[in-house]
PDB file of C-alpha atoms in Angstrom:
ATOM      1  CA  MET W   1     115.582  98.756 117.078  1.00  0.00           C
ATOM      2  CA  MET W   2     113.358  95.865 116.924  1.00  0.00           C
ATOM      3  CA  ALA W   3     114.818  92.468 117.203  1.00  0.00           C
ATOM      4  CA  PRO W   4     114.968  90.987 114.136  1.00  0.00           C
ATOM      5  CA  SER W   5     112.571  88.562 112.889  1.00  0.00           C
ATOM      6  CA  SER W   6     113.181  84.804 113.478  1.00  0.00           C
ATOM      7  CA  SER W   7     113.595  82.183 110.633  1.00  0.00           C
ATOM      8  CA  PRO W   8     110.863  80.362 109.131  1.00  0.00           C
ATOM      9  CA  ALA W   9     110.407  77.285 111.680  1.00  0.00           C
ATOM     10  CA  GLY W  10     112.525  74.406 111.184  1.00  0.00           C
ATOM     11  CA  GLY W  11     114.303  76.115 108.234  1.00  0.00           C
ATOM     12  CA  GLY W  12     117.566  76.468 110.366  1.00  0.00           C
ATOM     13  CA  THR W  13     119.844  79.720 109.729  1.00  0.00           C
ATOM     14  CA  LEU W  14     122.133  80.189 106.740  1.00  0.00           C
ATOM     15  CA  LEU W  15     123.564  83.605 107.719  1.00  0.00           C
ATOM     16  CA  ALA W  16     123.002  84.958 111.070  1.00  0.00           C
ATOM     17  CA  ILE W  17     124.278  89.280 111.483  1.00  0.00           C
ATOM     18  CA  GLU W  18     124.345  90.743 114.855  1.00  0.00           C
ATOM     19  CA  GLN W  19     124.651  93.833 115.872  1.00  0.00           C
ATOM     20  CA  LEU W  20     126.742  94.562 112.613  1.00  0.00           C
ATOM     21  CA  ASN W  21     128.642  97.793 112.112  1.00  0.00           C
ATOM     22  CA  VAL W  22     129.647  99.475 108.837  1.00  0.00           C
ATOM     23  CA  VAL W  23     131.671 102.782 109.492  1.00  0.00           C
ATOM     24  CA  TYR W  24     133.592 104.611 106.491  1.00  0.00           C
ATOM     25  CA  GLY W  25     136.310 107.036 107.336  1.00  0.00           C
ATOM     26  CA  LYS W  26     137.628 108.837 110.304  1.00  0.00           C
ATOM     27  CA  GLY W  27     137.012 112.179 112.343  1.00  0.00           C
ATOM     28  CA  ARG W  28     134.803 114.573 110.864  1.00  0.00           C
ATOM     29  CA  GLY W  29     134.354 112.642 107.416  1.00  0.00           C
ATOM     30  CA  ARG W  30     133.324 109.439 109.612  1.00  0.00           C
ATOM     31  CA  VAL W  31     129.997 107.974 108.079  1.00  0.00           C
ATOM     32  CA  HIS W  32     128.305 105.097 110.211  1.00  0.00           C
ATOM     33  CA  ALA W  33     126.475 103.332 107.433  1.00  0.00           C
ATOM     34  CA  VAL W  34     125.192 100.638 109.270  1.00  0.00           C
ATOM     35  CA  LYS W  35     124.340 100.410 112.979  1.00  0.00           C
ATOM     36  CA  ASP W  36     123.829  97.607 114.943  1.00  0.00           C
ATOM     37  CA  VAL W  37     122.121  95.414 112.453  1.00  0.00           C
ATOM     38  CA  SER W  38     120.869  91.997 113.021  1.00  0.00           C
ATOM     39  CA  LEU W  39     119.197  89.826 110.644  1.00  0.00           C
ATOM     40  CA  SER W  40     118.838  86.192 109.490  1.00  0.00           C
ATOM     41  CA  ILE W  41     118.052  84.199 106.665  1.00  0.00           C
ATOM     42  CA  ALA W  42     117.097  80.429 106.545  1.00  0.00           C
ATOM     43  CA  PRO W  43     118.537  78.361 103.417  1.00  0.00           C
ATOM     44  CA  GLY W  44     115.931  79.006 100.641  1.00  0.00           C
ATOM     45  CA  GLU W  45     114.672  81.924 102.144  1.00  0.00           C
ATOM     46  CA  ILE W  46     113.837  85.240 100.333  1.00  0.00           C
ATOM     47  CA  VAL W  47     114.277  88.315 102.581  1.00  0.00           C
ATOM     48  CA  GLY W  48     113.530  91.871 101.652  1.00  0.00           C
ATOM     49  CA  LEU W  49     115.620  94.787 102.604  1.00  0.00           C
ATOM     50  CA  VAL W  50     114.036  97.921 101.994  1.00  0.00           C
ATOM     51  CA  GLY W  51     114.557 101.890 102.572  1.00  0.00           C
ATOM     52  CA  GLU W  52     115.374 104.743 100.400  1.00  0.00           C
ATOM     53  CA  SER W  53     118.652 105.794  99.043  1.00  0.00           C
ATOM     54  CA  GLY W  54     121.507 106.281 101.251  1.00  0.00           C
ATOM     55  CA  CYS W  55     119.915 104.528 104.260  1.00  0.00           C
ATOM     56  CA  GLY W  56     123.021 101.516 104.493  1.00  0.00           C
ATOM     57  CA  LYS W  57     121.124  98.884 102.161  1.00  0.00           C
ATOM     58  CA  SER W  58     124.135  98.483  99.731  1.00  0.00           C
ATOM     59  CA  SER W  59     126.663  98.765 102.753  1.00  0.00           C
ATOM     60  CA  LEU W  60     125.112  96.107 104.536  1.00  0.00           C
ATOM     61  CA  GLY W  61     125.100  93.466 101.404  1.00  0.00           C
ATOM     62  CA  LYS W  62     128.749  94.309 100.320  1.00  0.00           C
ATOM     63  CA  ALA W  63     129.566  93.571 104.161  1.00  0.00           C
ATOM     64  CA  ILE W  64     127.950  90.214 103.562  1.00  0.00           C
ATOM     65  CA  VAL W  65     130.065  89.664 100.594  1.00  0.00           C
ATOM     66  CA  ARG W  66     133.256  90.970 102.307  1.00  0.00           C
ATOM     67  CA  LEU W  67     133.511  93.711  99.797  1.00  0.00           C
ATOM     68  CA  VAL W  68     133.704  95.948 102.866  1.00  0.00           C
ATOM     69  CA  ASP W  69     134.687  95.094 106.366  1.00  0.00           C
ATOM     70  CA  PRO W  70     132.205  95.088 109.076  1.00  0.00           C
ATOM     71  CA  SER W  71     133.601  97.492 111.766  1.00  0.00           C
ATOM     72  CA  SER W  72     132.017  95.346 114.797  1.00  0.00           C
ATOM     73  CA  GLY W  73     129.458  92.697 115.205  1.00  0.00           C
ATOM     74  CA  SER W  74     128.999  89.526 114.387  1.00  0.00           C
ATOM     75  CA  LEU W  75     128.318  88.085 110.430  1.00  0.00           C
ATOM     76  CA  ARG W  76     128.176  84.264 110.560  1.00  0.00           C
ATOM     77  CA  TYR W  77     127.643  82.037 107.279  1.00  0.00           C
ATOM     78  CA  LYS W  78     126.417  78.430 108.544  1.00  0.00           C
ATOM     79  CA  ASP W  79     129.269  77.727 111.205  1.00  0.00           C
ATOM     80  CA  SER W  80     131.973  79.992 110.073  1.00  0.00           C
ATOM     81  CA  ASN W  81     132.527  83.797 111.458  1.00  0.00           C
ATOM     82  CA  VAL W  82     132.843  85.408 108.334  1.00  0.00           C
ATOM     83  CA  ALA W  83     134.966  87.847 109.486  1.00  0.00           C
ATOM     84  CA  LEU W  84     137.936  85.553 110.405  1.00  0.00           C
ATOM     85  CA  LEU W  85     137.773  83.950 106.981  1.00  0.00           C
ATOM     86  CA  ALA W  86     140.890  84.416 104.855  1.00  0.00           C
ATOM     87  CA  GLY W  87     142.436  82.566 101.997  1.00  0.00           C
ATOM     88  CA  ALA W  88     140.918  79.418 100.603  1.00  0.00           C
ATOM     89  CA  GLU W  89     138.470  79.710 103.308  1.00  0.00           C
ATOM     90  CA  LEU W  90     137.635  82.906 102.136  1.00  0.00           C
ATOM     91  CA  LYS W  91     137.607  82.305  98.364  1.00  0.00           C
ATOM     92  CA  ARG W  92     135.016  78.925  99.103  1.00  0.00           C
ATOM     93  CA  TYR W  93     132.965  81.547 101.123  1.00  0.00           C
ATOM     94  CA  ARG W  94     132.702  83.667  97.835  1.00  0.00           C
ATOM     95  CA  GLN W  95     131.838  80.788  95.855  1.00  0.00           C
ATOM     96  CA  GLU W  96     128.629  80.219  98.083  1.00  0.00           C
ATOM     97  CA  VAL W  97     127.805  83.763  98.469  1.00  0.00           C
ATOM     98  CA  GLN W  98     127.294  85.656  95.412  1.00  0.00           C
ATOM     99  CA  MET W  99     126.264  89.371  94.539  1.00  0.00           C
ATOM    100  CA  VAL W 100     124.567  90.766  91.699  1.00  0.00           C
ATOM    101  CA  PHE W 101     124.576  94.325  91.342  1.00  0.00           C
ATOM    102  CA  GLN W 102     121.870  97.203  90.118  1.00  0.00           C
ATOM    103  CA  ASP W 103     123.785  98.531  87.389  1.00  0.00           C
ATOM    104  CA  PRO W 104     123.455  95.591  84.496  1.00  0.00           C
ATOM    105  CA  TYR W 105     125.581  98.202  82.292  1.00  0.00           C
ATOM    106  CA  GLY W 106     128.483  98.435  84.465  1.00  0.00           C
ATOM    107  CA  SER W 107     128.713  94.758  85.531  1.00  0.00           C
ATOM    108  CA  LEU W 108     130.207  93.421  82.245  1.00  0.00           C
ATOM    109  CA  ASN W 109     133.508  94.011  80.480  1.00  0.00           C
ATOM    110  CA  PRO W 110     132.776  95.495  77.443  1.00  0.00           C
ATOM    111  CA  ARG W 111     135.398  94.377  75.757  1.00  0.00           C
ATOM    112  CA  MET W 112     135.128  90.433  76.443  1.00  0.00           C
ATOM    113  CA  LYS W 113     132.205  88.254  75.331  1.00  0.00           C
ATOM    114  CA  VAL W 114     130.545  87.372  77.892  1.00  0.00           C
ATOM    115  CA  GLY W 115     130.465  83.696  77.838  1.00  0.00           C
ATOM    116  CA  ASN W 116     134.268  84.188  78.166  1.00  0.00           C
ATOM    117  CA  ALA W 117     133.394  86.315  81.255  1.00  0.00           C
ATOM    118  CA  ILE W 118     131.896  83.568  82.759  1.00  0.00           C
ATOM    119  CA  ILE W 119     134.605  80.607  81.591  1.00  0.00           C
ATOM    120  CA  ASP W 120     136.929  83.330  83.634  1.00  0.00           C
ATOM    121  CA  VAL W 121     135.163  82.669  86.879  1.00  0.00           C
ATOM    122  CA  LEU W 122     134.838  79.182  86.406  1.00  0.00           C
ATOM    123  CA  SER W 123     138.415  79.070  85.690  1.00  0.00           C
ATOM    124  CA  VAL W 124     139.513  81.047  88.541  1.00  0.00           C
ATOM    125  CA  HIS W 125     137.807  78.921  90.843  1.00  0.00           C
ATOM    126  CA  ARG W 126     139.026  75.402  88.923  1.00  0.00           C
ATOM    127  CA  ILE W 127     135.605  74.369  87.884  1.00  0.00           C
ATOM    128  CA  GLY W 128     135.135  72.064  85.168  1.00  0.00           C
ATOM    129  CA  ARG W 129     138.203  70.116  83.626  1.00  0.00           C
ATOM    130  CA  ASP W 130     139.301  72.213  80.664  1.00  0.00           C
ATOM    131  CA  ARG W 131     137.562  75.108  78.793  1.00  0.00           C
ATOM    132  CA  ASN W 132     135.394  72.668  76.559  1.00  0.00           C
ATOM    133  CA  GLU W 133     133.727  71.462  79.785  1.00  0.00           C
ATOM    134  CA  ARG W 134     133.619  74.939  80.754  1.00  0.00           C
ATOM    135  CA  ARG W 135     131.728  76.155  77.883  1.00  0.00           C
ATOM    136  CA  GLU W 136     129.154  73.175  78.130  1.00  0.00           C
ATOM    137  CA  LYS W 137     128.627  74.854  81.656  1.00  0.00           C
ATOM    138  CA  VAL W 138     128.099  78.232  80.346  1.00  0.00           C
ATOM    139  CA  VAL W 139     125.075  76.809  77.815  1.00  0.00           C
ATOM    140  CA  GLU W 140     123.729  75.488  80.825  1.00  0.00           C
ATOM    141  CA  LEU W 141     123.587  78.699  82.853  1.00  0.00           C
ATOM    142  CA  PHE W 142     122.385  80.444  79.963  1.00  0.00           C
ATOM    143  CA  GLU W 143     119.309  78.460  79.422  1.00  0.00           C
ATOM    144  CA  SER W 144     118.530  78.256  83.038  1.00  0.00           C
ATOM    145  CA  VAL W 145     118.357  82.155  82.923  1.00  0.00           C
ATOM    146  CA  GLY W 146     116.124  81.814  79.891  1.00  0.00           C
ATOM    147  CA  LEU W 147     118.404  82.991  77.656  1.00  0.00           C
ATOM    148  CA  ASP W 148     119.971  80.979  74.199  1.00  0.00           C
ATOM    149  CA  PRO W 149     123.050  79.656  74.828  1.00  0.00           C
ATOM    150  CA  ARG W 150     124.063  80.853  71.123  1.00  0.00           C
ATOM    151  CA  TRP W 151     124.296  84.443  72.297  1.00  0.00           C
ATOM    152  CA  ALA W 152     126.933  83.665  74.830  1.00  0.00           C
ATOM    153  CA  TRP W 153     129.632  84.508  72.299  1.00  0.00           C
ATOM    154  CA  ARG W 154     128.470  88.103  71.871  1.00  0.00           C
ATOM    155  CA  TYR W 155     129.461  91.274  73.426  1.00  0.00           C
ATOM    156  CA  PRO W 156     127.611  93.105  76.203  1.00  0.00           C
ATOM    157  CA  HIS W 157     126.499  96.136  74.226  1.00  0.00           C
ATOM    158  CA  GLU W 158     124.672  93.285  72.008  1.00  0.00           C
ATOM    159  CA  PHE W 159     121.946  92.540  74.552  1.00  0.00           C
ATOM    160  CA  SER W 160     118.963  94.693  76.253  1.00  0.00           C
ATOM    161  CA  GLY W 161     119.435  95.454  79.888  1.00  0.00           C
ATOM    162  CA  GLY W 162     116.992  92.478  81.065  1.00  0.00           C
ATOM    163  CA  GLN W 163     119.205  90.270  78.811  1.00  0.00           C
ATOM    164  CA  ARG W 164     122.455  91.885  80.636  1.00  0.00           C
ATOM    165  CA  GLN W 165     120.925  91.377  84.242  1.00  0.00           C
ATOM    166  CA  ARG W 166     120.423  87.854  83.442  1.00  0.00           C
ATOM    167  CA  ILE W 167     123.741  87.560  82.348  1.00  0.00           C
ATOM    168  CA  CYS W 168     125.006  88.815  85.453  1.00  0.00           C
ATOM    169  CA  ILE W 169     122.548  86.261  87.214  1.00  0.00           C
ATOM    170  CA  ALA W 170     124.309  83.349  85.391  1.00  0.00           C
ATOM    171  CA  ARG W 171     128.099  84.283  86.271  1.00  0.00           C
ATOM    172  CA  ALA W 172     126.549  84.420  89.831  1.00  0.00           C
ATOM    173  CA  LEU W 173     124.861  81.198  89.327  1.00  0.00           C
ATOM    174  CA  SER W 174     128.112  79.299  87.648  1.00  0.00           C
ATOM    175  CA  LEU W 175     129.674  78.679  91.444  1.00  0.00           C
ATOM    176  CA  ASP W 176     126.547  77.215  92.992  1.00  0.00           C
ATOM    177  CA  PRO W 177     125.971  79.777  95.709  1.00  0.00           C
ATOM    178  CA  ASP W 178     123.585  78.805  98.810  1.00  0.00           C
ATOM    179  CA  LEU W 179     122.935  82.838  99.097  1.00  0.00           C
ATOM    180  CA  LEU W 180     122.786  85.630  96.554  1.00  0.00           C
ATOM    181  CA  VAL W 181     122.556  89.188  97.823  1.00  0.00           C
ATOM    182  CA  ALA W 182     120.859  90.951  95.027  1.00  0.00           C
ATOM    183  CA  ASP W 183     121.182  94.781  95.077  1.00  0.00           C
ATOM    184  CA  GLU W 184     118.665  96.417  93.433  1.00  0.00           C
ATOM    185  CA  PRO W 185     118.507  94.301  90.551  1.00  0.00           C
ATOM    186  CA  VAL W 186     115.437  95.168  88.869  1.00  0.00           C
ATOM    187  CA  SER W 187     115.394  99.052  89.305  1.00  0.00           C
ATOM    188  CA  ALA W 188     117.560  99.924  86.381  1.00  0.00           C
ATOM    189  CA  LEU W 189     114.966  97.746  84.436  1.00  0.00           C
ATOM    190  CA  ASP W 190     111.526  98.750  82.685  1.00  0.00           C
ATOM    191  CA  VAL W 191     108.463  97.627  84.517  1.00  0.00           C
ATOM    192  CA  SER W 192     107.493  94.872  82.265  1.00  0.00           C
ATOM    193  CA  VAL W 193     111.758  93.724  82.000  1.00  0.00           C
ATOM    194  CA  GLN W 194     111.384  93.877  86.275  1.00  0.00           C
ATOM    195  CA  ALA W 195     108.585  90.945  85.888  1.00  0.00           C
ATOM    196  CA  GLY W 196     110.516  88.757  84.155  1.00  0.00           C
ATOM    197  CA  ILE W 197     113.468  88.775  86.419  1.00  0.00           C
ATOM    198  CA  LEU W 198     111.358  88.406  89.848  1.00  0.00           C
ATOM    199  CA  LYS W 199     109.894  85.348  87.654  1.00  0.00           C
ATOM    200  CA  LEU W 200     113.333  84.050  87.255  1.00  0.00           C
ATOM    201  CA  LEU W 201     114.383  84.844  90.694  1.00  0.00           C
ATOM    202  CA  ARG W 202     111.367  82.740  92.244  1.00  0.00           C
ATOM    203  CA  SER W 203     112.246  79.668  90.023  1.00  0.00           C
ATOM    204  CA  LEU W 204     115.754  79.952  91.334  1.00  0.00           C
ATOM    205  CA  ARG W 205     114.665  79.668  94.705  1.00  0.00           C
ATOM    206  CA  GLU W 206     112.311  76.395  93.585  1.00  0.00           C
ATOM    207  CA  THR W 207     114.836  74.531  91.565  1.00  0.00           C
ATOM    208  CA  ARG W 208     118.210  75.360  93.644  1.00  0.00           C
ATOM    209  CA  ASN W 209     116.812  76.071  96.976  1.00  0.00           C
ATOM    210  CA  LEU W 210     118.647  79.368  96.618  1.00  0.00           C
ATOM    211  CA  ALA W 211     118.450  82.024  99.251  1.00  0.00           C
ATOM    212  CA  PHE W 212     117.967  85.783  98.481  1.00  0.00           C
ATOM    213  CA  LEU W 213     118.823  88.699 100.470  1.00  0.00           C
ATOM    214  CA  PHE W 214     116.871  91.038  98.221  1.00  0.00           C
ATOM    215  CA  VAL W 215     117.689  94.907  98.170  1.00  0.00           C
ATOM    216  CA  SER W 216     115.056  97.222  97.076  1.00  0.00           C
ATOM    217  CA  HIS W 217     113.552 100.669  97.339  1.00  0.00           C
ATOM    218  CA  ASP W 218     110.065  99.322  96.325  1.00  0.00           C
ATOM    219  CA  LEU W 219     107.774  97.555  98.735  1.00  0.00           C
ATOM    220  CA  ALA W 220     105.851  96.434  95.951  1.00  0.00           C
ATOM    221  CA  VAL W 221     108.241  94.510  94.213  1.00  0.00           C
ATOM    222  CA  VAL W 222     109.296  93.111  97.837  1.00  0.00           C
ATOM    223  CA  ARG W 223     105.869  91.957  98.391  1.00  0.00           C
ATOM    224  CA  ASN W 224     105.391  90.286  95.373  1.00  0.00           C
ATOM    225  CA  LEU W 225     108.658  88.371  96.122  1.00  0.00           C
ATOM    226  CA  CYS W 226     109.788  87.869  99.211  1.00  0.00           C
ATOM    227  CA  ASP W 227     109.234  86.080 102.733  1.00  0.00           C
ATOM    228  CA  ARG W 228     109.957  88.279 105.228  1.00  0.00           C
ATOM    229  CA  VAL W 229     111.136  92.185 105.041  1.00  0.00           C
ATOM    230  CA  ALA W 230     113.150  94.229 107.078  1.00  0.00           C
ATOM    231  CA  VAL W 231     112.812  98.210 106.839  1.00  0.00           C
ATOM    232  CA  MET W 232     116.189 100.350 107.017  1.00  0.00           C
ATOM    233  CA  TYR W 233     116.231 103.787 107.863  1.00  0.00           C
ATOM    234  CA  ASN W 234     119.247 105.886 108.615  1.00  0.00           C
ATOM    235  CA  GLY W 235     121.357 102.801 108.769  1.00  0.00           C
ATOM    236  CA  GLU W 236     119.072 100.956 111.322  1.00  0.00           C
ATOM    237  CA  ILE W 237     116.691  98.159 110.842  1.00  0.00           C
ATOM    238  CA  VAL W 238     113.448  99.628 112.039  1.00  0.00           C
ATOM    239  CA  GLU W 239     111.033  97.169 111.301  1.00  0.00           C
ATOM    240  CA  SER W 240     110.985  93.527 110.498  1.00  0.00           C
ATOM    241  CA  GLY W 241     108.720  90.544 109.879  1.00  0.00           C
ATOM    242  CA  PRO W 242     106.718  88.497 107.361  1.00  0.00           C
ATOM    243  CA  VAL W 243     105.829  90.621 104.190  1.00  0.00           C
ATOM    244  CA  ALA W 244     102.033  90.012 104.749  1.00  0.00           C
ATOM    245  CA  GLU W 245     102.152  91.754 108.532  1.00  0.00           C
ATOM    246  CA  VAL W 246     105.059  94.328 108.004  1.00  0.00           C
ATOM    247  CA  ILE W 247     102.804  95.796 104.963  1.00  0.00           C
ATOM    248  CA  ASP W 248      99.223  95.234 105.869  1.00  0.00           C
ATOM    249  CA  ARG W 249      99.968  96.533 109.994  1.00  0.00           C
ATOM    250  CA  PRO W 250     102.794  98.743 109.524  1.00  0.00           C
ATOM    251  CA  LEU W 251     104.318  99.639 113.399  1.00  0.00           C
ATOM    252  CA  HIS W 252     106.973 102.308 112.656  1.00  0.00           C
ATOM    253  CA  PRO W 253     106.120 105.381 111.147  1.00  0.00           C
ATOM    254  CA  TYR W 254     109.039 105.224 108.220  1.00  0.00           C
ATOM    255  CA  THR W 255     107.289 102.242 107.046  1.00  0.00           C
ATOM    256  CA  ARG W 256     104.254 103.931 106.869  1.00  0.00           C
ATOM    257  CA  LYS W 257     106.078 106.481 104.613  1.00  0.00           C
ATOM    258  CA  LEU W 258     107.462 103.980 102.323  1.00  0.00           C
ATOM    259  CA  LEU W 259     104.007 102.617 101.866  1.00  0.00           C
ATOM    260  CA  ASP W 260     102.483 105.524 101.188  1.00  0.00           C
ATOM    261  CA  ALA W 261     104.656 106.494  98.532  1.00  0.00           C
ATOM    262  CA  VAL W 262     103.550 103.182  96.681  1.00  0.00           C
ATOM    263  CA  PRO W 263     100.633 104.290  94.196  1.00  0.00           C
ATOM    264  CA  SER W 264      98.936 100.757  94.604  1.00  0.00           C
ATOM    265  CA  PHE W 265      99.540  96.982  95.371  1.00  0.00           C
TER     266      PHE W 265
END
């Protein structure tokens, strides 16, 4: 395994992962999904994580947001040991580190108007003094992701896939996070719609200094969006570095295999 690439000079470190392991099950059913992974993300940086399906990308993302618990290794956010967070501290961490999932169709409650789904998040985290103030926040969030605020009081089935993904991004932004783990956020969308979502993510980085771990199997998309990239194979990071360096001069055979699968940049 190669050593993780460093964060940009002077940028500091927002998230530092060292020798992280995620293991599911026991005995013969044991699956070692993430193996000794080390990775860092600086404030405002977009780091791509690429690899084929089943390589451990989503497991790493879920470990970062504490949807699964790491089996061993270190996961530090700012000055906190994420594995030790509980109660109010864990709740605060989950405000600052949010996740956007691959499937915009399954990420929203079909029986709840999308604006109310965001209001529920704000209520749980006690953001806003009352429902009227939270409704105003929903309006701001819809505008920030390029949606008409009047649409906030519609149901999920009334939106396209790209619009639903924008709603999921708005919901994640409602807690003003510093880091967004985006797990294949455009892979379920048409190519023409993908471009709009990628443009939105770049804009959010610029306007909010928002950092991303952008999980994808598509190196062409990663080259278009990310500052650095880590290539994951069979649970391990096999190559990492600045996007142009890794894509133009790949060192690992698996990275070259991924590049060969891309028709054209």
